[in-house]
PDB file of C-alpha atoms in Angstrom:
ATOM      1  CA  LYS A   1       0.000   0.000   0.000  1.00  0.00           C
ATOM      2  CA  ARG A   2       2.862   2.376   0.783  1.00  0.00           C
ATOM      3  CA  ILE A   3       4.479   1.674  -2.590  1.00  0.00           C
ATOM      4  CA  LYS A   4       1.169   2.350  -4.294  1.00  0.00           C
ATOM      5  CA  ASN A   5       0.827   5.671  -2.430  1.00  0.00           C
ATOM      6  CA  VAL A   6       4.381   6.666  -3.413  1.00  0.00           C
ATOM      7  CA  TYR A   7       3.637   5.726  -7.024  1.00  0.00           C
ATOM      8  CA  GLU A   8       0.411   7.753  -6.986  1.00  0.00           C
ATOM      9  CA  ARG A   9       2.214  10.764  -5.498  1.00  0.00           C
ATOM     10  CA  GLU A  10       5.444  10.673  -7.510  1.00  0.00           C
ATOM     11  CA  CYS A  11       4.917   8.707 -10.705  1.00  0.00           C
ATOM     12  CA  LYS A  12       1.327   8.768 -11.822  1.00  0.00           C
ATOM     13  CA  ASN A  13       1.349  12.488 -12.690  1.00  0.00           C
ATOM     14  CA  ALA A  14       4.642  12.068 -14.501  1.00  0.00           C
ATOM     15  CA  GLU A  15       3.056   9.400 -16.670  1.00  0.00           C
ATOM     16  CA  ASN A  16       0.200  11.729 -17.593  1.00  0.00           C
ATOM     17  CA  CYS A  17       2.573  14.672 -17.939  1.00  0.00           C
ATOM     18  CA  ALA A  18       4.526  12.785 -20.563  1.00  0.00           C
ATOM     19  CA  GLN A  19       1.335  12.021 -22.446  1.00  0.00           C
ATOM     20  CA  TYR A  20       0.167  15.640 -22.250  1.00  0.00           C
ATOM     21  CA  GLU A  21       3.595  16.898 -23.307  1.00  0.00           C
ATOM     22  CA  GLN A  22       3.461  14.593 -26.317  1.00  0.00           C
ATOM     23  CA  THR A  23      -0.020  15.893 -27.154  1.00  0.00           C
ATOM     24  CA  ALA A  24       1.359  19.442 -26.867  1.00  0.00           C
ATOM     25  CA  THR A  25       4.173  18.529 -29.261  1.00  0.00           C
ATOM     26  CA  ASN A  26       1.642  17.073 -31.699  1.00  0.00           C
ATOM     27  CA  LEU A  27      -0.447  20.270 -31.510  1.00  0.00           C
ATOM     28  CA  GLU A  28       2.635  22.351 -32.257  1.00  0.00           C
ATOM     29  CA  ARG A  29       3.290  20.160 -35.282  1.00  0.00           C
ATOM     30  CA  GLN A  30      -0.323  20.566 -36.460  1.00  0.00           C
ATOM     31  CA  SER A  31      -0.178  24.304 -35.896  1.00  0.00           C
ATOM     32  CA  ARG A  32       2.920  24.951 -38.032  1.00  0.00           C
ATOM     33  CA  PRO A  33       1.318  24.452 -41.464  1.00  0.00           C
ATOM     34  CA  VAL A  34      -1.700  26.535 -40.460  1.00  0.00           C
ATOM     35  CA  GLU A  35       0.599  29.300 -39.226  1.00  0.00           C
ATOM     36  CA  ASN A  36       2.560  29.098 -42.495  1.00  0.00           C
ATOM     37  CA  ASN A  37      -0.664  29.380 -44.492  1.00  0.00           C
ATOM     38  CA  LEU A  38      -1.661  32.424 -42.453  1.00  0.00           C
ATOM     39  CA  ALA A  39       1.781  33.926 -43.104  1.00  0.00           C
ATOM     40  CA  ASN A  40       1.116  33.486 -46.837  1.00  0.00           C
ATOM     41  CA  VAL A  41      -2.252  35.211 -46.448  1.00  0.00           C
ATOM     42  CA  ARG A  42      -0.514  38.024 -44.534  1.00  0.00           C
ATOM     43  CA  GLN A  43       2.029  38.436 -47.359  1.00  0.00           C
ATOM     44  CA  GLU A  44      -0.713  38.550 -49.974  1.00  0.00           C
ATOM     45  CA  ILE A  45      -2.628  41.140 -47.946  1.00  0.00           C
ATOM     46  CA  HIS A  46       0.462  43.339 -47.626  1.00  0.00           C
ATOM     47  CA  ARG A  47       1.315  42.982 -51.314  1.00  0.00           C
ATOM     48  CA  THR A  48      -2.266  43.772 -52.294  1.00  0.00           C
ATOM     49  CA  ARG A  49      -2.347  46.728 -49.877  1.00  0.00           C
ATOM     50  CA  THR A  50       0.767  48.138 -51.593  1.00  0.00           C
ATOM     51  CA  GLU A  51      -0.663  47.608 -55.084  1.00  0.00           C
ATOM     52  CA  ILE A  52      -4.009  49.148 -54.107  1.00  0.00           C
ATOM     53  CA  GLY A  53      -2.139  52.155 -52.720  1.00  0.00           C
ATOM     54  CA  GLN A  54      -0.368  52.546 -56.048  1.00  0.00           C
ATOM     55  CA  LEU A  55      -3.677  52.342 -57.935  1.00  0.00           C
ATOM     56  CA  GLU A  56      -5.201  54.880 -55.581  1.00  0.00           C
ATOM     57  CA  ARG A  57      -2.340  57.304 -56.224  1.00  0.00           C
ATOM     58  CA  ARG A  58      -2.933  56.971 -59.981  1.00  0.00           C
ATOM     59  CA  ILE A  59      -6.709  57.454 -59.840  1.00  0.00           C
ATOM     60  CA  ARG A  60      -6.892  60.953 -58.328  1.00  0.00           C
ATOM     61  CA  PRO A  61      -4.589  62.592 -60.934  1.00  0.00           C
ATOM     62  CA  LEU A  62      -6.601  60.955 -63.733  1.00  0.00           C
ATOM     63  CA  GLN A  63      -9.818  62.315 -62.267  1.00  0.00           C
ATOM     64  CA  ASN A  64      -8.299  65.775 -61.962  1.00  0.00           C
ATOM     65  CA  GLU A  65      -6.894  65.777 -65.498  1.00  0.00           C
ATOM     66  CA  TYR A  66     -10.143  64.414 -66.943  1.00  0.00           C
ATOM     67  CA  SER A  67     -11.994  67.224 -65.224  1.00  0.00           C
ATOM     68  CA  ALA A  68      -9.450  69.908 -66.169  1.00  0.00           C
ATOM     69  CA  LYS A  69      -9.560  68.922 -69.850  1.00  0.00           C
ATOM     70  CA  LYS A  70     -13.375  68.800 -69.717  1.00  0.00           C
ATOM     71  CA  CYS A  71     -13.238  65.406 -71.366  1.00  0.00           C
ATOM     72  CA  SER A  72     -16.926  64.708 -70.840  1.00  0.00           C
ATOM     73  CA  ASN A  73     -17.917  68.052 -72.428  1.00  0.00           C
ATOM     74  CA  GLN A  74     -15.966  68.049 -75.673  1.00  0.00           C
ATOM     75  CA  ILE A  75     -17.422  70.158 -78.435  1.00  0.00           C
ATOM     76  CA  PRO A  76     -16.932  68.983 -82.021  1.00  0.00           C
ATOM     77  CA  GLY A  77     -14.838  71.418 -84.008  1.00  0.00           C
ATOM     78  CA  GLN A  78     -13.758  73.342 -80.896  1.00  0.00           C
ATOM     79  CA  THR A  79     -11.834  70.682 -78.946  1.00  0.00           C
ATOM     80  CA  SER A  80      -8.257  70.229 -80.150  1.00  0.00           C
ATOM     81  CA  GLN A  81      -7.126  66.841 -81.417  1.00  0.00           C
ATOM     82  CA  ALA A  82      -4.434  66.793 -78.709  1.00  0.00           C
ATOM     83  CA  THR A  83      -7.118  67.127 -76.037  1.00  0.00           C
ATOM     84  CA  ILE A  84      -9.251  64.438 -77.673  1.00  0.00           C
ATOM     85  CA  ASP A  85      -6.245  62.107 -77.814  1.00  0.00           C
ATOM     86  CA  ARG A  86      -5.335  62.797 -74.196  1.00  0.00           C
ATOM     87  CA  CYS A  87      -8.919  62.256 -73.047  1.00  0.00           C
ATOM     88  CA  TYR A  88      -8.929  58.950 -74.911  1.00  0.00           C
ATOM     89  CA  ALA A  89      -5.627  57.987 -73.207  1.00  0.00           C
ATOM     90  CA  ILE A  90      -7.032  58.943 -69.791  1.00  0.00           C
ATOM     91  CA  PHE A  91     -10.142  56.866 -70.447  1.00  0.00           C
ATOM     92  CA  SER A  92      -8.022  53.873 -71.543  1.00  0.00           C
ATOM     93  CA  GLU A  93      -5.828  54.098 -68.455  1.00  0.00           C
ATOM     94  CA  TRP A  94      -8.942  54.457 -66.318  1.00  0.00           C
ATOM     95  CA  ASN A  95     -10.345  51.238 -67.801  1.00  0.00           C
ATOM     96  CA  GLN A  96      -7.076  49.423 -67.065  1.00  0.00           C
ATOM     97  CA  LEU A  97      -7.166  50.603 -63.458  1.00  0.00           C
ATOM     98  CA  GLN A  98     -10.775  49.486 -63.138  1.00  0.00           C
ATOM     99  CA  ALA A  99      -9.845  46.064 -64.560  1.00  0.00           C
ATOM    100  CA  SER A 100      -7.103  45.749 -61.911  1.00  0.00           C
ATOM    101  CA  LEU A 101      -9.547  46.734 -59.181  1.00  0.00           C
ATOM    102  CA  ASN A 102     -12.027  44.162 -60.499  1.00  0.00           C
ATOM    103  CA  ARG A 103      -9.374  41.445 -60.247  1.00  0.00           C
ATOM    104  CA  TYR A 104      -8.685  42.390 -56.628  1.00  0.00           C
ATOM    105  CA  ASN A 105     -12.390  42.569 -55.952  1.00  0.00           C
ATOM    106  CA  SER A 106     -12.700  38.964 -57.183  1.00  0.00           C
ATOM    107  CA  ARG A 107      -9.599  37.681 -55.379  1.00  0.00           C
ATOM    108  CA  LEU A 108     -10.164  39.196 -51.935  1.00  0.00           C
ATOM    109  CA  PRO A 109     -13.335  37.196 -51.099  1.00  0.00           C
ATOM    110  CA  GLN A 110     -11.430  34.016 -51.962  1.00  0.00           C
ATOM    111  CA  LEU A 111      -8.604  35.141 -49.694  1.00  0.00           C
ATOM    112  CA  LYS A 112     -11.139  35.878 -46.949  1.00  0.00           C
ATOM    113  CA  THR A 113     -12.547  32.338 -47.264  1.00  0.00           C
ATOM    114  CA  GLN A 114      -9.052  30.852 -46.970  1.00  0.00           C
ATOM    115  CA  TYR A 115      -8.300  33.061 -43.990  1.00  0.00           C
ATOM    116  CA  GLU A 116     -11.517  32.021 -42.210  1.00  0.00           C
ATOM    117  CA  ARG A 117     -10.713  28.342 -42.778  1.00  0.00           C
ATOM    118  CA  TYR A 118      -7.207  28.777 -41.322  1.00  0.00           C
ATOM    119  CA  LEU A 119      -8.542  30.800 -38.387  1.00  0.00           C
ATOM    120  CA  ALA A 120     -11.067  28.066 -37.596  1.00  0.00           C
ATOM    121  CA  GLN A 121      -8.280  25.472 -37.629  1.00  0.00           C
ATOM    122  CA  LEU A 122      -6.157  27.687 -35.405  1.00  0.00           C
ATOM    123  CA  THR A 123      -9.059  28.256 -32.997  1.00  0.00           C
ATOM    124  CA  ASN A 124      -9.599  24.509 -32.751  1.00  0.00           C
ATOM    125  CA  ILE A 125      -5.907  23.976 -32.024  1.00  0.00           C
ATOM    126  CA  GLU A 126      -5.941  26.776 -29.445  1.00  0.00           C
ATOM    127  CA  ASN A 127      -8.955  25.268 -27.667  1.00  0.00           C
ATOM    128  CA  ARG A 128      -7.158  21.947 -27.360  1.00  0.00           C
ATOM    129  CA  ALA A 129      -3.965  23.759 -26.342  1.00  0.00           C
ATOM    130  CA  ARG A 130      -5.836  25.573 -23.563  1.00  0.00           C
ATOM    131  CA  GLN A 131      -6.974  22.245 -22.110  1.00  0.00           C
ATOM    132  CA  ILE A 132      -3.451  20.872 -22.267  1.00  0.00           C
ATOM    133  CA  GLU A 133      -2.021  24.073 -20.786  1.00  0.00           C
ATOM    134  CA  THR A 134      -4.446  23.887 -17.866  1.00  0.00           C
ATOM    135  CA  TYR A 135      -3.476  20.305 -17.105  1.00  0.00           C
ATOM    136  CA  LEU A 136       0.250  20.923 -17.466  1.00  0.00           C
ATOM    137  CA  ALA A 137       0.173  24.107 -15.360  1.00  0.00           C
ATOM    138  CA  ARG A 138      -1.708  22.317 -12.588  1.00  0.00           C
ATOM    139  CA  ASN A 139       0.020  18.933 -12.624  1.00  0.00           C
ATOM    140  CA  CYS A 140       3.349  19.371 -14.407  1.00  0.00           C
ATOM    141  CA  LYS A 141       4.618  22.782 -13.338  1.00  0.00           C
ATOM    142  CA  ALA A 142       8.218  21.970 -14.316  1.00  0.00           C
ATOM    143  CA  SER A 143       7.271  21.020 -17.859  1.00  0.00           C
ATOM    144  CA  PRO A 144       8.855  23.225 -20.538  1.00  0.00           C
ATOM    145  CA  LYS A 145       5.724  22.686 -22.638  1.00  0.00           C
ATOM    146  CA  VAL A 146       3.694  24.960 -20.337  1.00  0.00           C
ATOM    147  CA  LYS A 147       5.356  28.025 -21.842  1.00  0.00           C
ATOM    148  CA  THR A 148       5.409  26.825 -25.439  1.00  0.00           C
ATOM    149  CA  ILE A 149       1.742  25.825 -25.434  1.00  0.00           C
ATOM    150  CA  ARG A 150       0.733  29.331 -24.240  1.00  0.00           C
ATOM    151  CA  LYS A 151       1.904  30.848 -27.518  1.00  0.00           C
ATOM    152  CA  HIS A 152      -1.158  29.483 -29.330  1.00  0.00           C
ATOM    153  CA  ARG A 153      -3.311  32.190 -27.789  1.00  0.00           C
ATOM    154  CA  SER A 154      -1.079  34.947 -29.162  1.00  0.00           C
ATOM    155  CA  VAL A 155      -0.878  33.254 -32.563  1.00  0.00           C
ATOM    156  CA  ARG A 156      -4.667  33.255 -32.826  1.00  0.00           C
ATOM    157  CA  GLU A 157      -4.909  36.854 -31.584  1.00  0.00           C
ATOM    158  CA  ASN A 158      -2.466  37.902 -34.324  1.00  0.00           C
ATOM    159  CA  ALA A 159      -4.544  35.957 -36.843  1.00  0.00           C
ATOM    160  CA  LYS A 160      -7.673  37.846 -35.716  1.00  0.00           C
ATOM    161  CA  LYS A 161      -5.861  41.155 -36.302  1.00  0.00           C
ATOM    162  CA  LEU A 162      -4.998  39.901 -39.769  1.00  0.00           C
ATOM    163  CA  GLY A 163      -8.708  39.366 -40.388  1.00  0.00           C
ATOM    164  CA  LEU A 164      -9.436  42.987 -39.460  1.00  0.00           C
ATOM    165  CA  GLU A 165      -6.739  44.111 -41.873  1.00  0.00           C
ATOM    166  CA  LEU A 166      -8.248  41.956 -44.625  1.00  0.00           C
ATOM    167  CA  ASP A 167     -11.714  43.395 -43.970  1.00  0.00           C
ATOM    168  CA  LYS A 168     -10.340  46.934 -44.253  1.00  0.00           C
ATOM    169  CA  LEU A 169      -8.615  46.062 -47.533  1.00  0.00           C
ATOM    170  CA  ILE A 170     -11.885  44.668 -48.937  1.00  0.00           C
ATOM    171  CA  ARG A 171     -13.702  47.897 -47.935  1.00  0.00           C
ATOM    172  CA  ASP A 172     -10.938  50.023 -49.495  1.00  0.00           C
ATOM    173  CA  VAL A 173     -11.133  48.164 -52.808  1.00  0.00           C
ATOM    174  CA  SER A 174     -14.917  48.462 -52.790  1.00  0.00           C
ATOM    175  CA  THR A 175     -14.646  52.220 -52.192  1.00  0.00           C
ATOM    176  CA  LEU A 176     -12.066  52.625 -54.967  1.00  0.00           C
ATOM    177  CA  ARG A 177     -14.256  50.728 -57.414  1.00  0.00           C
ATOM    178  CA  LYS A 178     -16.958  53.340 -56.874  1.00  0.00           C
ATOM    179  CA  ALA A 179     -14.670  56.165 -58.026  1.00  0.00           C
ATOM    180  CA  LYS A 180     -15.679  57.737 -61.337  1.00  0.00           C
ATOM    181  CA  ILE A 181     -13.971  60.044 -63.794  1.00  0.00           C
ATOM    182  CA  THR A 182     -16.343  62.908 -64.210  1.00  0.00           C
ATOM    183  CA  ILE A 183     -16.102  66.662 -64.117  1.00  0.00           C
ATOM    184  CA  GLN A 184     -15.910  67.597 -60.474  1.00  0.00           C
ATOM    185  CA  ARG A 185     -17.528  70.802 -59.362  1.00  0.00           C
TER     186      ARG A 185
END
């Protein structure tokens, strides 16, 4: 009976600790590809944000020039050929910019779907990690896995911030698509 009590006190938790530590290691392994996928989404968001910024910087000058040249109010026989040609060039460039915006407008919902799938996977992993963390913190205080398993919460929090950034990018593209080239008064 005394040996059993010593085993219960000194060994039984260690047995479970090893199992929980192995589960924590497996969760870390499962989390890596999801984190890598989210890093790819983050890169695409940043690249798209940069490209959208460049498009935005090109749109305003086109609007201003279109308005200044009164491209929508050309009068036959009074408008110079140079102005007609430039208005045509502005309109062509405008159409190219709109085509680019349309491509982003199509791609971003797909990116959002991918992001949501990865976030759901990460949330599932974090929920399991929280259970493991609770057990390890209570029963296996000396385990190095206690600290490493806690990082899952911060990984998911960073992923949620990424979602907010993606939502803002989608709104920005939608707003840009509404821009028109017309005479501004």
